[in-house]
Coordinates of C-alpha atoms and ligand atoms in Angstrom, one line a residue:
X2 CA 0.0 0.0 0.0
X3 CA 1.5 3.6 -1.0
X4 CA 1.8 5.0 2.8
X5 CA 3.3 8.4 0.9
X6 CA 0.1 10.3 0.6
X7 CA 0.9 12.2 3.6
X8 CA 3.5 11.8 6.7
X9 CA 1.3 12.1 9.5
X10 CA 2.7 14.5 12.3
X11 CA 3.3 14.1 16.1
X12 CA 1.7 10.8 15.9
X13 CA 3.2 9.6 19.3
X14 CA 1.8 12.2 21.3
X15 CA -1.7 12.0 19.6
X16 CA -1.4 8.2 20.6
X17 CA -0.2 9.2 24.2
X18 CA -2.9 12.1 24.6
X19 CA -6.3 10.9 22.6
X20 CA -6.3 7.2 23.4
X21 CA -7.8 6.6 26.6
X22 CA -9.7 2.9 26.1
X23 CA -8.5 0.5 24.5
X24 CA -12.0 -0.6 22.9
X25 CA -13.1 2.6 22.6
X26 CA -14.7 4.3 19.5
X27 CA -12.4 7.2 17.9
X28 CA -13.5 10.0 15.8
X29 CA -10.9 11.0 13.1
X30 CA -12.1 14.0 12.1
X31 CA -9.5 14.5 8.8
X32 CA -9.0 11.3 7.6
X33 CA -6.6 12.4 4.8
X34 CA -4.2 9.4 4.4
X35 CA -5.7 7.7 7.3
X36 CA -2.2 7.7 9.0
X37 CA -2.9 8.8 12.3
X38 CA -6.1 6.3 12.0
X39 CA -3.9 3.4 11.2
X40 CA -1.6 4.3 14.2
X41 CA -4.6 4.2 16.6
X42 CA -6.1 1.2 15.1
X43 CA -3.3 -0.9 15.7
X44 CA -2.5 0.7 18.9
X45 CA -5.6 -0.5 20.0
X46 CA -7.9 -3.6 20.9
X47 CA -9.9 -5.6 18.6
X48 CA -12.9 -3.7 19.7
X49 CA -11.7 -0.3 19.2
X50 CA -13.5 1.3 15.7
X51 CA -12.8 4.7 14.0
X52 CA -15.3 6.9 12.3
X53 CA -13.1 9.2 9.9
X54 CA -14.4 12.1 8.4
X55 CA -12.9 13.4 5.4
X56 CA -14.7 16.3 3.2
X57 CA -11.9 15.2 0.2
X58 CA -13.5 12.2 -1.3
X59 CA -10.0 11.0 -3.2
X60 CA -8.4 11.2 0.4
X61 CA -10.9 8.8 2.0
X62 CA -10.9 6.7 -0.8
X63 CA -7.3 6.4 -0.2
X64 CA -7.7 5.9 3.5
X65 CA -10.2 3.8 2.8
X66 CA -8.0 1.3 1.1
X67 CA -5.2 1.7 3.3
X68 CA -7.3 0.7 6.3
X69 CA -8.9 -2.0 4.3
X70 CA -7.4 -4.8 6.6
X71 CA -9.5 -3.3 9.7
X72 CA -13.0 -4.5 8.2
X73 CA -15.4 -3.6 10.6
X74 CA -13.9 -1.5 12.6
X75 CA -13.6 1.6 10.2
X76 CA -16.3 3.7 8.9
X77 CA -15.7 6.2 6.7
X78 CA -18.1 9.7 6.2
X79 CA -18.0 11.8 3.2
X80 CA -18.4 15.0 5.0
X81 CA -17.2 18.1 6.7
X82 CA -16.3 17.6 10.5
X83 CA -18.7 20.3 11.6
X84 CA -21.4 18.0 11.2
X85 CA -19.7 15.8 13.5
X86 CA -23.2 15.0 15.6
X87 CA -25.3 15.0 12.9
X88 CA -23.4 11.9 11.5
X89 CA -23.0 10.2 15.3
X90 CA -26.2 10.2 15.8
X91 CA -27.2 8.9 12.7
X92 CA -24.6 5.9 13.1
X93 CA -26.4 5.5 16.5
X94 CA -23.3 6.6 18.6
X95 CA -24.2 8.9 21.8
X96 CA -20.8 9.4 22.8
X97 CA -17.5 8.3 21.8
X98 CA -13.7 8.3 23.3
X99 CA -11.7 10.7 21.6
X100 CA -11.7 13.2 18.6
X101 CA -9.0 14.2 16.7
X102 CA -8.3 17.0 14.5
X103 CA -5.3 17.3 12.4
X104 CA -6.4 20.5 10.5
X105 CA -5.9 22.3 6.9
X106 CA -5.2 20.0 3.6
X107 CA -2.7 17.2 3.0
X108 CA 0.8 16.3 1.7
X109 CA -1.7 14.8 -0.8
X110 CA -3.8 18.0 -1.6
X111 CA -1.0 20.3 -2.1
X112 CA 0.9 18.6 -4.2
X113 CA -1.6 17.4 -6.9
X114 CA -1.1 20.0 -8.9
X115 CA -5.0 20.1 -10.2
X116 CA -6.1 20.9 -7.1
X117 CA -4.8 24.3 -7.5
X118 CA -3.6 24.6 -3.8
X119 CA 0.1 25.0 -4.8
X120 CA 1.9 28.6 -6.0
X121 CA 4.5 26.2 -7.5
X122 CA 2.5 24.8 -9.9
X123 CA 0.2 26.1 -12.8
X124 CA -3.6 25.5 -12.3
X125 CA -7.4 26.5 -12.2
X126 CA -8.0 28.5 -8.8
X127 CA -9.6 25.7 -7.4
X128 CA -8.6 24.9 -3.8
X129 CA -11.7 23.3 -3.1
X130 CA -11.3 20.1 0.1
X131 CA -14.5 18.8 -1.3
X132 CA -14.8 18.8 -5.3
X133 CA -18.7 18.8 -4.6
X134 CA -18.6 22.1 -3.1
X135 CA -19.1 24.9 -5.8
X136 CA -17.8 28.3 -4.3
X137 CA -13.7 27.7 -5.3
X138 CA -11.1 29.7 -5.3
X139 CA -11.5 31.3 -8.5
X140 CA -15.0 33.0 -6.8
X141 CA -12.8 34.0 -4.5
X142 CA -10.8 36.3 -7.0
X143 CA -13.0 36.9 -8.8
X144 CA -16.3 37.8 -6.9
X145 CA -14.9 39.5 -3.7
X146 CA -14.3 43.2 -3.6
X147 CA -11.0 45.2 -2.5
X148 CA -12.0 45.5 0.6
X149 CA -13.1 41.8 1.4
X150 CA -10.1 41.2 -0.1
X151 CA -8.2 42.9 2.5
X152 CA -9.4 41.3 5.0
X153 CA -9.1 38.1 4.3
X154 CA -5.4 38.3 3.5
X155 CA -4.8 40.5 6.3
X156 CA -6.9 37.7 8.9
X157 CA -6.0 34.5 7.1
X158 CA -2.5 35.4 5.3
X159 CA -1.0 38.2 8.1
X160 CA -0.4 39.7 4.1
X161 CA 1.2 43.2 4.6
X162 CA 1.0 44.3 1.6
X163 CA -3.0 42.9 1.6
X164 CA -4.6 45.7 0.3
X165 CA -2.5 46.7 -2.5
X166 CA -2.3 42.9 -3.8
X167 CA -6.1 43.5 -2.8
X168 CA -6.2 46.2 -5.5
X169 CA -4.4 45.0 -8.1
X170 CA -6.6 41.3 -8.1
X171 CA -9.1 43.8 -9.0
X172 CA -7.5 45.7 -11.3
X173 CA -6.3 43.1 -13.4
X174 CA -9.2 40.9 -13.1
X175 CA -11.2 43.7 -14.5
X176 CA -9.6 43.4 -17.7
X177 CA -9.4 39.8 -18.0
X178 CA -10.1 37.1 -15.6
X179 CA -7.3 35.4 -13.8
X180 CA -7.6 31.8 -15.0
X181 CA -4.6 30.2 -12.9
X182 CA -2.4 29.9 -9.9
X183 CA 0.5 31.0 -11.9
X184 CA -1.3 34.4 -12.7
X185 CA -2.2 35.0 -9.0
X186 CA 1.2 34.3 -8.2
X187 CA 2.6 36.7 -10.9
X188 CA 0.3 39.5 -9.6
X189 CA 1.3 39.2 -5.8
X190 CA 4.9 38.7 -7.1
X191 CA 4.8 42.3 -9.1
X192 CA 3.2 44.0 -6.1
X193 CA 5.7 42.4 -3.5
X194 CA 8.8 42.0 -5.4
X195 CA 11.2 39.3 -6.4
X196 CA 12.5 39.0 -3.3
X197 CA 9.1 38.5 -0.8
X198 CA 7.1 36.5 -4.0
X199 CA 7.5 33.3 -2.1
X200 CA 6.4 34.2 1.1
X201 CA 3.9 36.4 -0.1
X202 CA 2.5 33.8 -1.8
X203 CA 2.2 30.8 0.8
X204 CA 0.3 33.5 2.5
X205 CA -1.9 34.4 0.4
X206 CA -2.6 31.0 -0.7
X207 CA -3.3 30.3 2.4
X208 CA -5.8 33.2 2.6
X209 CA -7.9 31.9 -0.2
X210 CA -7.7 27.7 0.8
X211 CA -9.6 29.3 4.3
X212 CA -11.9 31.2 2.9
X213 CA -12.5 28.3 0.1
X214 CA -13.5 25.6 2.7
X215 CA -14.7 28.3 5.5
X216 CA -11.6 26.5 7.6
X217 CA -11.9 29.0 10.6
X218 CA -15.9 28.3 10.9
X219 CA -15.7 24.5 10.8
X220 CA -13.6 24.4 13.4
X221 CA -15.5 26.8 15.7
X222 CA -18.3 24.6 15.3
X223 CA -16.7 21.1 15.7
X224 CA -15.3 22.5 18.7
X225 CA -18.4 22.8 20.4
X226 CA -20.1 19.8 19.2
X227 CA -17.4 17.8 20.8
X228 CA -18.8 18.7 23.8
X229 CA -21.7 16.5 23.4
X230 CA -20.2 14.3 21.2
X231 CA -17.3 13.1 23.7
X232 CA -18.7 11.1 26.9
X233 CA -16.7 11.2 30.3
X234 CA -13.0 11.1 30.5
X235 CA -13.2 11.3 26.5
X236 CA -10.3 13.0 24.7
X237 CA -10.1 15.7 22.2
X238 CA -6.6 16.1 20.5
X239 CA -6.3 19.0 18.0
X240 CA -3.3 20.1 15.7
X241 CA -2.8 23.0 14.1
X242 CA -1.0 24.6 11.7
X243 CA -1.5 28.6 12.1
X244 CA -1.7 31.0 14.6
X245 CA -5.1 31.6 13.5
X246 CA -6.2 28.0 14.1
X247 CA -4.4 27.7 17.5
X248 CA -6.0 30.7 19.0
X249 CA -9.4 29.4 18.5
X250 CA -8.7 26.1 20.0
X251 CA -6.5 27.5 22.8
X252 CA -9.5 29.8 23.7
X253 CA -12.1 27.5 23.6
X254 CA -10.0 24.9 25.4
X255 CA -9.2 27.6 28.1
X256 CA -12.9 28.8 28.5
X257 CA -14.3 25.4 28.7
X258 CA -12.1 24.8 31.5
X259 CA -13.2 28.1 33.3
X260 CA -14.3 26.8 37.1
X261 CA -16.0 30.4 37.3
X262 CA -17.5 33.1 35.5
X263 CA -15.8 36.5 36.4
X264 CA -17.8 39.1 37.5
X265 CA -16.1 42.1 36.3
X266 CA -16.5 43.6 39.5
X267 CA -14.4 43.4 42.9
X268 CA -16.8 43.6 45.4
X269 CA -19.4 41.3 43.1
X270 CA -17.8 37.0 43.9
X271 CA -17.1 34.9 40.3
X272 CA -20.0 32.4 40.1
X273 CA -18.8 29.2 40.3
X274 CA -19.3 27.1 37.0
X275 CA -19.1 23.8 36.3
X276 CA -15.7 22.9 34.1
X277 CA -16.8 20.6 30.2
X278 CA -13.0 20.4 29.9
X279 CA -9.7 19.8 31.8
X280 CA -7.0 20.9 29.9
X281 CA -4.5 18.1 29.1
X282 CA -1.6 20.9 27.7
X283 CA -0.2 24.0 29.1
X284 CA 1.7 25.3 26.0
X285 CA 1.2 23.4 22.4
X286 CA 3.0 20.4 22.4
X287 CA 5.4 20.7 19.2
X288 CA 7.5 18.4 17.5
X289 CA 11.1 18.1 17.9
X290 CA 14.0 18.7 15.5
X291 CA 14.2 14.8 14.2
X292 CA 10.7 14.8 13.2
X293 CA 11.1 18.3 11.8
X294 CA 14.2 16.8 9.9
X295 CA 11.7 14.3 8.3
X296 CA 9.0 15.9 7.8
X297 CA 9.1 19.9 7.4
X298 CA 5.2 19.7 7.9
X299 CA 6.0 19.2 11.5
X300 CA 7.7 22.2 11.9
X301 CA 4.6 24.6 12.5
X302 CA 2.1 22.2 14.1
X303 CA 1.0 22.7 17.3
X304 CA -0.7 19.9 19.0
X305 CA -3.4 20.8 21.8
X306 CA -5.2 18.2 24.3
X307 CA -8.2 18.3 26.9
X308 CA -10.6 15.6 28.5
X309 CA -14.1 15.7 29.1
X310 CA -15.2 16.2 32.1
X311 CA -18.4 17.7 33.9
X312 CA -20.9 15.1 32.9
Ligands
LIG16 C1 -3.6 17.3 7.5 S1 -4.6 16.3 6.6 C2 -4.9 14.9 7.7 C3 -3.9 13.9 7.6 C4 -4.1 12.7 8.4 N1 -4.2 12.9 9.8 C5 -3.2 11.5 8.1 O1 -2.7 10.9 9.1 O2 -2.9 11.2 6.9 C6 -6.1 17.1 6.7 C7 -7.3 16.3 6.0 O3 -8.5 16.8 6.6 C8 -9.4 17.1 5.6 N2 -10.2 18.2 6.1 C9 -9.9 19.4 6.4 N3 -10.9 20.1 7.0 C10 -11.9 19.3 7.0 C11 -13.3 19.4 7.5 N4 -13.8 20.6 7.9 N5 -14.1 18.3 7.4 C12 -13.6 17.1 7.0 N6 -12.3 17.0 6.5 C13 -11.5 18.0 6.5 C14 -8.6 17.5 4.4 O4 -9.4 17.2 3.2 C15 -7.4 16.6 4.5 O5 -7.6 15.4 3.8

């Protein structure tokens, strides 16, 4: 089986932090190559079954195949992760052990060229996860106004020069459309300059893939839904792969854990509240130069873990 679809990252430590019962039942919430699921399969008992989620059908196909040897104990949902309950319930599963999300797009994604994720390569604007979907990146370019512009690439990219890329998109666009990656990349690189294009690029690539698949709002809302999806003691193990990304689970993780609501006033007590989560890491767990060394993926991913608790 080809295991080179993508190197999955820090895969000890989600081991160490998500798996909590040996028979449990495991959501994977980004399937991708089904690396991390494979890991936790055979980490596991003969009991323990995986639902993977994966909004890319060629990636759970993939995964699919490569987890073909745990009949049974794998099933696989064509779907985004924020309708995470939706689908448990469905399966008949009220709560389940763990939940992990290893977030953005894949070894895999990135580097099939078609898929128009990649500056490096010429292609459509696509940057679609899930090929069904019919907002792509090229409605992105094309549809948005300077100012909408802005923003995403300032939010998503931390762009600098956001607004004048911004501008010229708009300027360009309105005398012919921009039908690949390589003209994006030409634009931003006249704007920025020979020696920022690269960088300048990646981010505002990266702009567009999260407004494509609305990255920022699925994970807000799988967030929450693990709350009712995960029974007592459950895990959730999350990594990330921007700052962006990491502040939303770090704040969720650290309100959820709140033993009291503050008051805002010093005379006026905090009223005692009654903790969903027990957080499992201080400061992001990251991975160390050797993994780094073998997989430059690793190098921004930051890995955060909590357990349910409050039931
Ligand atoms: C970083 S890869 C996961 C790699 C995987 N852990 C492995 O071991 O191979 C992220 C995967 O999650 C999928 N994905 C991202 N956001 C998703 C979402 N909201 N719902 C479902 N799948 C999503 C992507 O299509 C991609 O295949």
């Amino acid at each position: 089986m080809d295991t080179s679809f993508h190197t999955p990252v820090l895969v000890e430590k989600v081991c160490e932090y998500l798996i909590t019962e040996p028979d449990g039942v495991y959501v994977d919430g980004t399937l991708g190559g089904g690396g991390h699921a494979e890991e936790i399969l055979l980490r596991c008992g003969p009991r323990c079954s995986i639902v993977g989620f994966d909004r890319d059908a060629d990636a759970l196909a993939h995964a699919g195949a490569r987890l073909g040897r745990f009949a049974g104990r794998v099933r696989l949902v064509h779907s985004n992760f924020s309708a995470l309950r939706d689908h448990l319930s469905r399966l008949g599963i009220a709560r389940v052990n763990g939940i992990l999300l290893d977030l953005g797009v894949s070894s895999r994604q990135i580097d099939d060229a078609s898929r128009g994720f990649s500056f490096q390569q010429s292609a459509r604007i696509d940057m679609r996860m899930d090929r069904a979907q019919s907002f792509d990146g090229s409605s992105v370019i094309h549809k948005y106004d300077v100012d909408r512009l802005t923003e995403i690439f300032r939010s998503y990219g931390e762009e600098k020069a956001a607004r004048r890329i911004a501008r010229r998109i708009v300027d360009v666009r309105d005398r012919q459309p921009l039908e690949t990656t390589a003209d994006l990349a030409a634009i931003i690189g006249a704007v920025v300059g020979k020696q920022f294009v690269q960088k300048s690029c990646a981010r505002i690539f990266q702009a567009v893939r999260i407004e494509v698949n609305g990255e920022m709002e699925n994970l807000k809302s799988a967030l929450k839904q693990s709350l009712d999806t995960l029974g007592q003691g459950g895990r959730i193990v999350v990594i990330s792969y921007h700052s962006l990304e990491d502040r939303i689970v770090k704040n969720f993780f650290r309100d959820e854990a709140r033993t009291s609501i503050p008051s805002g006033h010093r005379l006026v007590p905090d009223e005692p509240r009654i903790p969903g989560l027990r957080l499992l890491t201080g400061k992001p767990v990251l991975a160390g130069d050797g993994e780094v060394a073998l997989n430059p993926r690793a190098r921004s991913a930051k890995l955060r873990a909590a357990e349910r608790i409050g039931l």
